[in-house]
Coordinates of C-alpha atoms in Angstrom, one line a residue:
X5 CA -12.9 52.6 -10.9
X6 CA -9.4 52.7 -11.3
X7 CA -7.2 49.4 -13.1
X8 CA -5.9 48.1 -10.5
X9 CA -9.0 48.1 -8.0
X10 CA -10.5 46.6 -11.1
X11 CA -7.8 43.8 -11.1
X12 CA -8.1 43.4 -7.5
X13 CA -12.0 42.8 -7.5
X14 CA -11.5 40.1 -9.9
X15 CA -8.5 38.7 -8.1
X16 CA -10.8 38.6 -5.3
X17 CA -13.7 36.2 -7.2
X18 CA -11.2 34.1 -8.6
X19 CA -8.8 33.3 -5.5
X20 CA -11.1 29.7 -4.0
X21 CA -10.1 31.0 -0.2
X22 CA -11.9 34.5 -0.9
X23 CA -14.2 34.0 -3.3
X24 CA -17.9 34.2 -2.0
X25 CA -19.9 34.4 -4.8
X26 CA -23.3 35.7 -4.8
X27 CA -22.9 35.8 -1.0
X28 CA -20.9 39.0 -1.1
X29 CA -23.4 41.6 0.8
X30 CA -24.0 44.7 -1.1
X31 CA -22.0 46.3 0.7
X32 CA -19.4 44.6 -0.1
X33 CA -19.6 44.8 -3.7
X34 CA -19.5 48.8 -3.0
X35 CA -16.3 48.2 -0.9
X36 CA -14.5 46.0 -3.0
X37 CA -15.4 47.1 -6.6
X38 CA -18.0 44.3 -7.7
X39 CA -20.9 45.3 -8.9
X40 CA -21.2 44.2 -12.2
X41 CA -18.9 40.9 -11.9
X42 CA -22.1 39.3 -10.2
X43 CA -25.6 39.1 -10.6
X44 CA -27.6 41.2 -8.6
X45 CA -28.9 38.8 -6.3
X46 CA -27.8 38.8 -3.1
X47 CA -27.5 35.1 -1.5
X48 CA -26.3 33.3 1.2
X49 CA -24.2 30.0 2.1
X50 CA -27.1 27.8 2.9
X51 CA -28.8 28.9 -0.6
X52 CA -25.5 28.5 -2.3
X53 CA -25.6 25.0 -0.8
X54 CA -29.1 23.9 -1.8
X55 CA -28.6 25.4 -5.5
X56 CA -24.8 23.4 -5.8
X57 CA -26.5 20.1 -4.2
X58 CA -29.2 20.5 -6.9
X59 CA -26.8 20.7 -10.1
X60 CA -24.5 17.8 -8.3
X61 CA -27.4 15.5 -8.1
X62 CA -28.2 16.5 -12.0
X63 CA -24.7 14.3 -12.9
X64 CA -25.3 11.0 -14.3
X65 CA -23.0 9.5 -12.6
X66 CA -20.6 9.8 -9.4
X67 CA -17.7 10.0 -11.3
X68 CA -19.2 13.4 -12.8
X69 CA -20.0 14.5 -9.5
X70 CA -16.2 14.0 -8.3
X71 CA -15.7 16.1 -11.2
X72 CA -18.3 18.7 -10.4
X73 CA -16.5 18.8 -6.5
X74 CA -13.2 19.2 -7.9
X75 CA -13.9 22.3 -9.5
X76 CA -16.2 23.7 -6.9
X77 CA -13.5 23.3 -5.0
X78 CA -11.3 25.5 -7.3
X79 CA -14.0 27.9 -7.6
X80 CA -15.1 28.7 -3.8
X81 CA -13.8 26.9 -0.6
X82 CA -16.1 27.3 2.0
X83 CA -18.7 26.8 -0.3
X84 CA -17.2 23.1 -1.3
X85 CA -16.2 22.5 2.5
X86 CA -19.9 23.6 3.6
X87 CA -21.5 21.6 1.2
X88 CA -19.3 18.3 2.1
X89 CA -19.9 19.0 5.6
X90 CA -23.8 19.7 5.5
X91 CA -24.6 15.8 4.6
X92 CA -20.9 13.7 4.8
X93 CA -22.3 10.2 4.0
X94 CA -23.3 11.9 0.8
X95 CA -20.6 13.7 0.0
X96 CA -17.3 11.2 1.4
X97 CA -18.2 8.1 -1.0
X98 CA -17.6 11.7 -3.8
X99 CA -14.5 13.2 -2.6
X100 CA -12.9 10.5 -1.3
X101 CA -13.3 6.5 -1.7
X102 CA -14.6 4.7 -4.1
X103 CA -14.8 7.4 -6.5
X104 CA -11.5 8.8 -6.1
X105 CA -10.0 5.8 -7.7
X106 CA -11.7 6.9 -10.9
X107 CA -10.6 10.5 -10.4
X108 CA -6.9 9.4 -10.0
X109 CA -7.4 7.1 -13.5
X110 CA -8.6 10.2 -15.3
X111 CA -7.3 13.1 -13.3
X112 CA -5.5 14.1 -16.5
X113 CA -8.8 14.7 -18.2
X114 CA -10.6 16.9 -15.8
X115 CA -7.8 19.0 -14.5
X116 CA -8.7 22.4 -14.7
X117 CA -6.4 24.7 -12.6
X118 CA -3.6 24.7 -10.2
X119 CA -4.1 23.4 -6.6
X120 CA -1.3 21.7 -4.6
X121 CA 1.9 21.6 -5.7
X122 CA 3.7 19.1 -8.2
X123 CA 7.4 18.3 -8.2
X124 CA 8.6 16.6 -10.8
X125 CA 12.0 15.2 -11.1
X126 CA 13.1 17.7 -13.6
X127 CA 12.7 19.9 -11.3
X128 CA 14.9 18.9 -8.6
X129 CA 16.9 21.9 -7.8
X130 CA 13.7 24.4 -7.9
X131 CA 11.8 22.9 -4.9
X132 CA 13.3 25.3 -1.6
X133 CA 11.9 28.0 -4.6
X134 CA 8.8 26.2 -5.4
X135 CA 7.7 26.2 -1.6
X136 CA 8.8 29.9 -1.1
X137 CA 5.9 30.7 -2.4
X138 CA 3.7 33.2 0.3
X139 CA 0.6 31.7 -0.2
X140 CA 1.8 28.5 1.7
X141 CA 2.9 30.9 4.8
X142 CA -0.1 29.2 7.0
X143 CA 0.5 25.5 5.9
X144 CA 0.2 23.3 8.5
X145 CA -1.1 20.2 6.8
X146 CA 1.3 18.4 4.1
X147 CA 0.0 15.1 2.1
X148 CA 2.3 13.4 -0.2
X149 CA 2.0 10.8 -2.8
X150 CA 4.5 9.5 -5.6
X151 CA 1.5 8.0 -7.3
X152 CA 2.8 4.6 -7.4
X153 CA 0.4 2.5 -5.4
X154 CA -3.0 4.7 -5.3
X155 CA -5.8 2.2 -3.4
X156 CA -5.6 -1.3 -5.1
X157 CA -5.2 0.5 -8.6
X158 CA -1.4 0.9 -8.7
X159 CA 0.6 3.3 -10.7
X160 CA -0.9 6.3 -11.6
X161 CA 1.7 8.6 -12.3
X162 CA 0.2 12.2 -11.6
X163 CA -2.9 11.4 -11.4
X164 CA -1.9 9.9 -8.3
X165 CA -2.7 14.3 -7.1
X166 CA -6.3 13.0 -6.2
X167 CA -5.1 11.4 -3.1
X168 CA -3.6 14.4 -1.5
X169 CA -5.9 16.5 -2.6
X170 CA -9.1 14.1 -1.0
X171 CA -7.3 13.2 2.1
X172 CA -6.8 17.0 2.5
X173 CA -10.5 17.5 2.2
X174 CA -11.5 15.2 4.9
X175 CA -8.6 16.9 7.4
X176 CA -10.9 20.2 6.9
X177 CA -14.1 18.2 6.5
X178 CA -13.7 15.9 9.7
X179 CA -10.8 17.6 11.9
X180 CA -11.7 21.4 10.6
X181 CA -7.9 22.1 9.4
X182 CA -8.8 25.5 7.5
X183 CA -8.0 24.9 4.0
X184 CA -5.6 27.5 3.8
X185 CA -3.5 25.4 6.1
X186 CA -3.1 22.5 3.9
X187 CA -1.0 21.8 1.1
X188 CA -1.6 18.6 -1.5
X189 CA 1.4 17.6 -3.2
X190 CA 2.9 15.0 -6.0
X191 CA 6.4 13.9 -6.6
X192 CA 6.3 13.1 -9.8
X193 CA 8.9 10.8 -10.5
X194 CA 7.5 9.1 -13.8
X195 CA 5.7 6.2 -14.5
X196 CA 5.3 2.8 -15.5
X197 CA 2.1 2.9 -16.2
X198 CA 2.3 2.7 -20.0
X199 CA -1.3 3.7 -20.8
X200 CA -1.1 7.0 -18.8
X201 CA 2.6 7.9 -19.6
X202 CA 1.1 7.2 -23.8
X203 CA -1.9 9.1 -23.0
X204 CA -1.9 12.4 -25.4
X205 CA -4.0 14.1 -22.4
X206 CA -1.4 13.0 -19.9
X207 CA -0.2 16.3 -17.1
X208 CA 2.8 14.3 -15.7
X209 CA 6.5 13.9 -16.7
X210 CA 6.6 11.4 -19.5
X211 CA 9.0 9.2 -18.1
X212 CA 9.5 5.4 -16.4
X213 CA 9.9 5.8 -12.8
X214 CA 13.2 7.2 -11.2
X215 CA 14.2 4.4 -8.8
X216 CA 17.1 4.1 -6.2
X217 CA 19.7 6.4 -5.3
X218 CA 17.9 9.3 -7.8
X219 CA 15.1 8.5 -6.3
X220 CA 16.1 8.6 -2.5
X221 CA 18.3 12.0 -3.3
X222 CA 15.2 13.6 -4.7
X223 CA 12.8 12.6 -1.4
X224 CA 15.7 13.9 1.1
X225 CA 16.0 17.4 -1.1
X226 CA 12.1 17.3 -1.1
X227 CA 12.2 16.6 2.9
X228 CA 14.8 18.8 3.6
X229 CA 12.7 21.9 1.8
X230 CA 10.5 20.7 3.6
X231 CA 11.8 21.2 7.3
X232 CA 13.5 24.5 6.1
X233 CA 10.2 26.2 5.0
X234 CA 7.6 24.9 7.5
X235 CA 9.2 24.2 11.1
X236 CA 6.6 21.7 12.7
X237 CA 4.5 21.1 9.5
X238 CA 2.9 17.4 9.6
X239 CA 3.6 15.4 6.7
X240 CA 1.5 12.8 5.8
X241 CA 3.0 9.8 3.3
X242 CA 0.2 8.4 1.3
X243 CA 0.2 5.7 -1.6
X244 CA 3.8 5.0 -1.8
X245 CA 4.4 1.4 -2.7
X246 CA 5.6 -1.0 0.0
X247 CA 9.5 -1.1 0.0
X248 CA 9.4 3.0 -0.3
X249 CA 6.7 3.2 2.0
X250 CA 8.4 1.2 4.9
X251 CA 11.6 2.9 4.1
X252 CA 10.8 6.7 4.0
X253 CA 9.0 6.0 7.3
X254 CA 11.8 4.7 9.2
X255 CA 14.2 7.1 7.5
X256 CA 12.0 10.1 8.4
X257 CA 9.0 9.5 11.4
X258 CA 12.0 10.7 14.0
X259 CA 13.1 13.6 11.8
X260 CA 10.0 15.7 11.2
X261 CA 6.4 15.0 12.4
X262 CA 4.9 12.7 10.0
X263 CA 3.5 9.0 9.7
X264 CA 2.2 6.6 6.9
X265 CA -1.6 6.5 6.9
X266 CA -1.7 3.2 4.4
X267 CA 1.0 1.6 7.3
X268 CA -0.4 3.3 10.5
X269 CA -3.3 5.0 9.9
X270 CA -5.0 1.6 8.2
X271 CA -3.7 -0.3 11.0
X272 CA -5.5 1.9 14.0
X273 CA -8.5 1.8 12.0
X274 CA -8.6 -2.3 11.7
X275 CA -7.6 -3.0 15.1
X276 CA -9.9 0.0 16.1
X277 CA -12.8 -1.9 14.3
X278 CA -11.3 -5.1 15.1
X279 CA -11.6 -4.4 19.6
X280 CA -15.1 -2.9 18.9
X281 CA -15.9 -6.2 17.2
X282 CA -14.7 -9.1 19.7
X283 CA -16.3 -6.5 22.1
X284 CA -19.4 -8.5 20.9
X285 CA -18.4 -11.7 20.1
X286 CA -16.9 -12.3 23.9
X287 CA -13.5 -13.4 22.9
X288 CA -10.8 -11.9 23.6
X289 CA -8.2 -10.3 21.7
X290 CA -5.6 -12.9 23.1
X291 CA -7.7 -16.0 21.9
X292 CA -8.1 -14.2 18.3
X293 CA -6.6 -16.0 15.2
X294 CA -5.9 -13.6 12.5
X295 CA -5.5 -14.4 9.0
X296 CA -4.3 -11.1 7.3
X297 CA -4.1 -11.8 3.4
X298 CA -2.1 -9.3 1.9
X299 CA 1.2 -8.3 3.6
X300 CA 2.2 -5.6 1.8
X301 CA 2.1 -1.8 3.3
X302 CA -1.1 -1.9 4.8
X303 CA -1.5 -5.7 6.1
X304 CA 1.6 -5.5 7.8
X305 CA 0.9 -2.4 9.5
X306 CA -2.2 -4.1 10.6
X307 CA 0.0 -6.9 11.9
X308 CA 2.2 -5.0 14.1
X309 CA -0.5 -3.2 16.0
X310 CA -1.9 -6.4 17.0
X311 CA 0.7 -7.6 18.4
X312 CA 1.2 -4.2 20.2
X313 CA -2.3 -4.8 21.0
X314 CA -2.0 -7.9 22.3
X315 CA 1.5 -7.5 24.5
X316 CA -0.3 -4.6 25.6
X317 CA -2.8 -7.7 26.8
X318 CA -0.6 -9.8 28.4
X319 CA 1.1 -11.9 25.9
X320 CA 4.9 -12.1 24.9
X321 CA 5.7 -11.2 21.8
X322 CA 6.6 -14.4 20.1
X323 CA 3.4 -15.7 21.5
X324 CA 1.3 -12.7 20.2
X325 CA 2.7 -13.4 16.2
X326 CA 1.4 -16.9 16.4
X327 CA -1.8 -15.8 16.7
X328 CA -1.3 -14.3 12.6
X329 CA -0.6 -16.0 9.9
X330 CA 0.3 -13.9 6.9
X331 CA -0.7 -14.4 3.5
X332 CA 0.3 -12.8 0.3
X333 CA 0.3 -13.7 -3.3
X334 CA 2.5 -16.8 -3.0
X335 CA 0.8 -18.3 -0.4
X336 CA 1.4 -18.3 3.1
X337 CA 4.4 -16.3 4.0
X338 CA 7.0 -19.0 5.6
X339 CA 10.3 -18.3 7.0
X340 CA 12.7 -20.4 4.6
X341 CA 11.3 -18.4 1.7
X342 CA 14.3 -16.1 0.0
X343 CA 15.1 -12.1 0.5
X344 CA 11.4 -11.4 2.0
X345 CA 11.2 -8.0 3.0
X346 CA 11.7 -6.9 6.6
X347 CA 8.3 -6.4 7.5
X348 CA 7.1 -10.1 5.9
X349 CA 10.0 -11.7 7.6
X350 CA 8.6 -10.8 11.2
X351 CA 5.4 -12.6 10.1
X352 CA 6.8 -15.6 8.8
X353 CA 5.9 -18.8 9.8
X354 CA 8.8 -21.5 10.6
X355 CA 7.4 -24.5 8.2
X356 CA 7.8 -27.0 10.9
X357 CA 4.8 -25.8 12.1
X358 CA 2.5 -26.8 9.2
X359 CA 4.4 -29.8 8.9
X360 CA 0.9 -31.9 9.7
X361 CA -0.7 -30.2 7.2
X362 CA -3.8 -31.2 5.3
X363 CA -2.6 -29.2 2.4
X364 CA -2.6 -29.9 -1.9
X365 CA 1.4 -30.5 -1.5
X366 CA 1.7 -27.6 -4.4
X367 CA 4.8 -25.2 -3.8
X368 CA 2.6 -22.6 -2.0
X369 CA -0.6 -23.0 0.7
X370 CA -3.4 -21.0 -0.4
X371 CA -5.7 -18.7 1.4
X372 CA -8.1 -21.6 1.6
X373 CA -5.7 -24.0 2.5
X374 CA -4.6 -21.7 5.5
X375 CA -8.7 -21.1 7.1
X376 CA -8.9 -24.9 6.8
X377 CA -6.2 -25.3 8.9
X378 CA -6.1 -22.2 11.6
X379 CA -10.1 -22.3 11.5
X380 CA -9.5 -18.1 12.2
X381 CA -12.2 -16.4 14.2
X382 CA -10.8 -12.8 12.2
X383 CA -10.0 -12.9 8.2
X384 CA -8.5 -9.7 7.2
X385 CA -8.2 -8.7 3.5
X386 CA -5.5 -5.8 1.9
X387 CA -5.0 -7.3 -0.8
X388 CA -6.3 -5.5 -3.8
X389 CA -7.4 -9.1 -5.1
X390 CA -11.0 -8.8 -6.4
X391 CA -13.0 -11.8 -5.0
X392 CA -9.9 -13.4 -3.2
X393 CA -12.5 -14.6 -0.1
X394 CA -14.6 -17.0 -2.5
X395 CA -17.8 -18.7 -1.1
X396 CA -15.3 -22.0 -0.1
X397 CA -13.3 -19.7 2.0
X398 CA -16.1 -17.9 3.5
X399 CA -18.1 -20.9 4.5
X400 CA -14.9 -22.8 5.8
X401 CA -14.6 -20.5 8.3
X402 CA -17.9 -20.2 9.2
X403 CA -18.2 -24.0 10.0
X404 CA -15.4 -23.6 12.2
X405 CA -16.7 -20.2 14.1
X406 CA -19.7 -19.1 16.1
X407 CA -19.0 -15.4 15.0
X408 CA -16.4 -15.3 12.1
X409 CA -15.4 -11.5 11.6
X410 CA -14.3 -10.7 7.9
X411 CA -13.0 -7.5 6.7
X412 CA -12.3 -7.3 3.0
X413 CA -10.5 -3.5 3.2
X414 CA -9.2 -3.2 0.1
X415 CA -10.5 -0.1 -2.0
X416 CA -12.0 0.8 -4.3
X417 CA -14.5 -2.0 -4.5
X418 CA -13.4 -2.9 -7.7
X419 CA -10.7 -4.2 -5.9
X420 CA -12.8 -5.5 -2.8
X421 CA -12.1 -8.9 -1.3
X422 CA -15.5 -10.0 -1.3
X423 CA -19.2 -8.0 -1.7
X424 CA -20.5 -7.9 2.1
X425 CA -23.5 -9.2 1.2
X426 CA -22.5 -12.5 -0.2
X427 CA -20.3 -13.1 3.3
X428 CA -23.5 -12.7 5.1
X429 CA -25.4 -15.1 2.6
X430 CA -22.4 -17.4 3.0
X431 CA -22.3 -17.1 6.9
X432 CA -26.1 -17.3 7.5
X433 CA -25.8 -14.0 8.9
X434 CA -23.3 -14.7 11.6
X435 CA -20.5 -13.0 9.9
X436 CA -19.2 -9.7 11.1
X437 CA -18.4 -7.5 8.5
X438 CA -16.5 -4.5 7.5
X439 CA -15.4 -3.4 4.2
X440 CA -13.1 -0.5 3.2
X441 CA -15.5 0.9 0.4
X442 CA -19.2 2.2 1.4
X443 CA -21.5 -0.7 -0.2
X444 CA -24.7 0.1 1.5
X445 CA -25.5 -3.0 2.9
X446 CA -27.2 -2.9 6.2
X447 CA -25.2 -3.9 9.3
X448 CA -21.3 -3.8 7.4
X449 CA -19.3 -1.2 9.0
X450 CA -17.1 0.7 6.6
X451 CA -13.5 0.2 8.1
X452 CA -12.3 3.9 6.6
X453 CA -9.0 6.0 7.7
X454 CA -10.7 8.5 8.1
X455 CA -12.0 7.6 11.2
X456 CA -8.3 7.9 12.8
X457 CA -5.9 10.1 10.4
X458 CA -7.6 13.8 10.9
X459 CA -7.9 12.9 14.8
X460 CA -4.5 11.8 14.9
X461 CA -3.4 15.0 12.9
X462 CA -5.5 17.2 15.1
X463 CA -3.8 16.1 18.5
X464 CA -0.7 15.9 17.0
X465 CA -1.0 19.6 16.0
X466 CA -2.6 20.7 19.0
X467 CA -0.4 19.2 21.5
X468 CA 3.0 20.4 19.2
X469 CA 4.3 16.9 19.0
X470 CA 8.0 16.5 18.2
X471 CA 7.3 13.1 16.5
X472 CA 4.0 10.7 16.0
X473 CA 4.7 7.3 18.0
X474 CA 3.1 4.0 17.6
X475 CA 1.7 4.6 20.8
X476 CA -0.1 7.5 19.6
X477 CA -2.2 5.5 17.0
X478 CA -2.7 2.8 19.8
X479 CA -4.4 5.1 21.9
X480 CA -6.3 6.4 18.6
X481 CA -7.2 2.6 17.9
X482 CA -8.3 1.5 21.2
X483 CA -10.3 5.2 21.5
X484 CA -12.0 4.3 18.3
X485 CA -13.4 0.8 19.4
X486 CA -14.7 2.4 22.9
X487 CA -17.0 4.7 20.5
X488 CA -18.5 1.6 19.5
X489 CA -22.8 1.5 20.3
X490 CA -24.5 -1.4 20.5
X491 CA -27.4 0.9 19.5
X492 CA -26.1 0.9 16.7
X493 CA -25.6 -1.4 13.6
X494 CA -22.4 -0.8 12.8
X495 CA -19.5 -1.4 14.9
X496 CA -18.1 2.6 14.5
X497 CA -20.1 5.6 14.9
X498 CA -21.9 6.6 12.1
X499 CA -20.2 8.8 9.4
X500 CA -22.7 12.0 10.8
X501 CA -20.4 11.6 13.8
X502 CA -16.6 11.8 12.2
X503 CA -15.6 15.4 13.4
X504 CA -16.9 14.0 16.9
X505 CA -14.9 11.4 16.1
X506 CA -11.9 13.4 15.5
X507 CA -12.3 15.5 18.3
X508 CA -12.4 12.3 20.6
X509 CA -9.4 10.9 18.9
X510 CA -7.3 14.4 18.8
X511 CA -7.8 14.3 23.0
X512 CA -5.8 11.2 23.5
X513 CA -3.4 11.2 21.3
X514 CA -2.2 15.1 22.4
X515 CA -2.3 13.6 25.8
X516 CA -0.4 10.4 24.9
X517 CA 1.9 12.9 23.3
X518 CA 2.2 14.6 26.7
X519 CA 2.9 11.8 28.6
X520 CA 5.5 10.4 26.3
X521 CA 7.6 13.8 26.3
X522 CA 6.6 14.5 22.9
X523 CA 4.2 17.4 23.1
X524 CA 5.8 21.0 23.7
X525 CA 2.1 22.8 23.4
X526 CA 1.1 23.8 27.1
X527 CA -1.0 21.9 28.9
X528 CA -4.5 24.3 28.2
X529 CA -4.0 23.5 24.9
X530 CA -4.4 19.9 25.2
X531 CA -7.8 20.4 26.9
X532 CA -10.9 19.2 24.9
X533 CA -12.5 22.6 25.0
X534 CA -9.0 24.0 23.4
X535 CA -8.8 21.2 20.5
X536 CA -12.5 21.9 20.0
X537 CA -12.1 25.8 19.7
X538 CA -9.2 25.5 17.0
X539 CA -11.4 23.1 14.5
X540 CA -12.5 25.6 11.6
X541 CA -16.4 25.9 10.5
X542 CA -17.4 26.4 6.9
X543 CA -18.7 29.7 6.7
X544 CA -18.2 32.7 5.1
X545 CA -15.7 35.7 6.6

């Protein structure tokens, strides 16, 4: 056998998209040169599966099974995809939430080889040549962090890559975007994270972080590569701290297709949850009173779709935001407080209106101050404050409430508002509960993105949307509570059911595309049976 068929039989086993392992049949090991480079057994993928699921259950703990996905992932794609997809409430809690926070806090240790792309501020000039590269020809998928706010953990500098990368997974596990169509990526712009940046083991550009005008020159250069070398990519902007995450969306939604899944995705999924749950309490969304605590990225991106939401019911707008009361770290959010940020200013509260009261008389109102006085049917945490909805809380607003719903979102659950189980002890069991990490406790929904960001993707794609509109994730919101069974414990379908779920979600949002002008894919496209037909199933060429 000559060099270069030599080279090219190990290029083949060592490229993740080709690779097939013992599954190559023998006649393709005469074809292609490999007898030799494998054993002589000749498997399949459903073997492959049950040996990797054996070894991954051998780990000690999850954070070693992350691990152990990671580079199965590096090693053979379809086999990592087939295994995710062959038991997902396994496999999700692996790749993506709660142990991903762990992987993005040690990413530096376990990183192994190449995968996704990281551009680093140095490196400003080389990104149109960075992306040149052929093997991104079939990208259609692009998720983007900066690393600076990664779930409740904050700045992780590079290790901030295991976001992309998971969200990325679940696009191929739950939306079947083939994984040579997707494309993780980091901007690594330094970091203030002391600890990694000091780290002898640390992969990113040891630097603080580059803020303002370098900072919003090196995301237009990035976007503008961007737009050059993928026409009608979708870019999805994950984990960017709140100022930059409200800004590049604004700056960018209208000029290429993309959206903020902490802002928008987050927001569908709560209000999804949210319409599934007063669909069994009996009050309606107009009569709710939501405390949000947290108003950062995520809490205020739940706070504009319900008032969308409930316009869309019948209220005005002014009357629809006195149904929320916002509340961050300094206490309730009131209008007279100085330079609050755009998106905290339309939440504000004018504070004539708590002029009566019964509060400490300290500068700020606490959380518990505010459920003694609204008496809130819905209590909404993004807060990334461990334990912030204490048993005084809780119970407040269970005296007040027939059916209190609570949903402590914030991830990972080191960083969870409160343990499900102890707001059901608390309640007496009235409580409605969802959390945004899995806990396991029987009857808690897990209130996950994932139930709305690979469905939006998918009908976004499908329908060749110009641009991803806020009434795009309505429809993907209000969608997602109709799936709601009361056969079933939870208020969302169960995690067995996400590329369902995605498929169901994909329909109406390329159809909302289509009737807001924004789709350019004809109309057979749109079809179910079409969306259904593009989504990619693990298996082997």
């Amino acid at each position: 056998m000559s060099p270069t068929r030599h080279a090219a039989a190990r290029a083949l086993l060592s490229d993740p998209l080709t690779n097939k392992g013992t599954a190559f049949t023998a006649e393709e090991r005469d074809e292609f040169g490999l007898h030799g480079l494998l054993p002589p057994h000749v498997g399949t993928l459903d073997s492959q599966i049950e040996r990797r699921r054996k070894a991954l259950e051998e780990k000690e703990s999850d954070f070693q099974r992350y691990a152990f996905l990671r580079e199965l992932q590096d090693s053979n794609e379809v086999l990592f995809h087939a295994l995710v997809q062959s038991d997902l409430p396994r496999m999700l809690p692996l790749v993506y939430t709660p142990t991903v926070g762990e992987g993005c806090e040690r990413f530096s240790e376990i990183w192994r080889r190449p995968r996704g792309l990281f551009l680093s501020y140095p490196n400003k000039d080389r990104i149109s040549d960075i992306l040149a590269d052929p093997a991104y020809d079939r990208v259609k998928v692009i998720v983007v962090s900066d690393g600076e706010r990664i779930l409740g953990l904050g700045d992780q500098g590079a290790g901030g890559m295991g976001i992309p990368i998971g969200k990325l997974a679940l696009y191929t596990a739950c939306a079947g975007i083939h994984p040579s169509e997707v494309l993780p990526i980091l901007l690594d712009l330094g970091t203030d994270n002391h600890a990694r940046r000091e780290d002898p083991l640390y992969v990113g550009w040891r630097a603080g972080r580059v803020r303002g005008q370098d900072y919003d020159d090196f995301v237009e250069a990035f976007v503008s590569a961007v737009d050059d070398r993928f026409p009608g990519v979708l870019l999805q902007w994950e984990d960017f701290a709140g100022k930059n995450a409200y800004d590049l969306l604004v700056r960018y939604r209208d000029r290429l297709l993309s959206f903020n899944d902490d802002i928008q995705g987050t927001a569908a999924t709560a209000v999804g949850t949210l319409l599934a749950a007063i669909g069994r309490t009996g009050v309606p969304l107009t009569e709710q009173r939501v405390v949000l605590f947290g108003a950062g990225a995520a809490g205020s991106g739940v706070a504009e779709m319900l008032v969308q939401a409930m316009v869309a019911e019948g209220l005005d707008d002014r009357s629809a935001r006195a149904r929320i009361w916002a509340v961050d770290r300094d206490g309730l959010i009131l209008s007279d407080v100085p330079r609050l940020p755009p998106q905290q200013l339309r939440l504000a509260r004018d504070p004539a209106e708590i002029a009566g009261w019964n509060v400490s008389g300290q500068n700020m109102i606490s959380l518990q101050e505010v459920v003694a006085n609204v008496h809130p049917t819905v209590l909404i945490g993004t807060s990334g404050q461990k334990a912030a909805f204490d048993e005084r809380t809780v119970r407040t607003m269970a005296e007040n409430v027939e059916r209190p719903v609570i949903f402590p979102l914030s991830n990972p659950i080191s960083r969870a508002e409160a343990h499900p189980a102890d707001i059901l002890e608390w309640t007496g069991g009235k409580a409605i509960v969802g959390t945004g990490s899995p806990f396991g406790t029987p009857g808690v929904t897990q209130v996950n993105n994932v139930y709305v960001f690979p469905g939006v993707g998918l009908g976004a794609l499908a329908s060749g949307a110009t641009a991803i509109s806020d009434g795009m994730f309505m429809v993907a919101a209000r969608r997602l509570g109709e799936l709601s069974r009361a056969d079933h414990d939870g208020l969302l379908p169960a995690v067995t059911e996400l590329r369902d779920v995605a498929l169901e979600i994909a329909v109406v949002v390329a159809a909302q595309a289509q009737a807001e002008g924004l789709a350019t894919a004809e109309p057979d496209a749109l079809t179910r049976e079409s969306i259904a037909a593009s989504m990619w199933q693990a298996q082997y060429a």
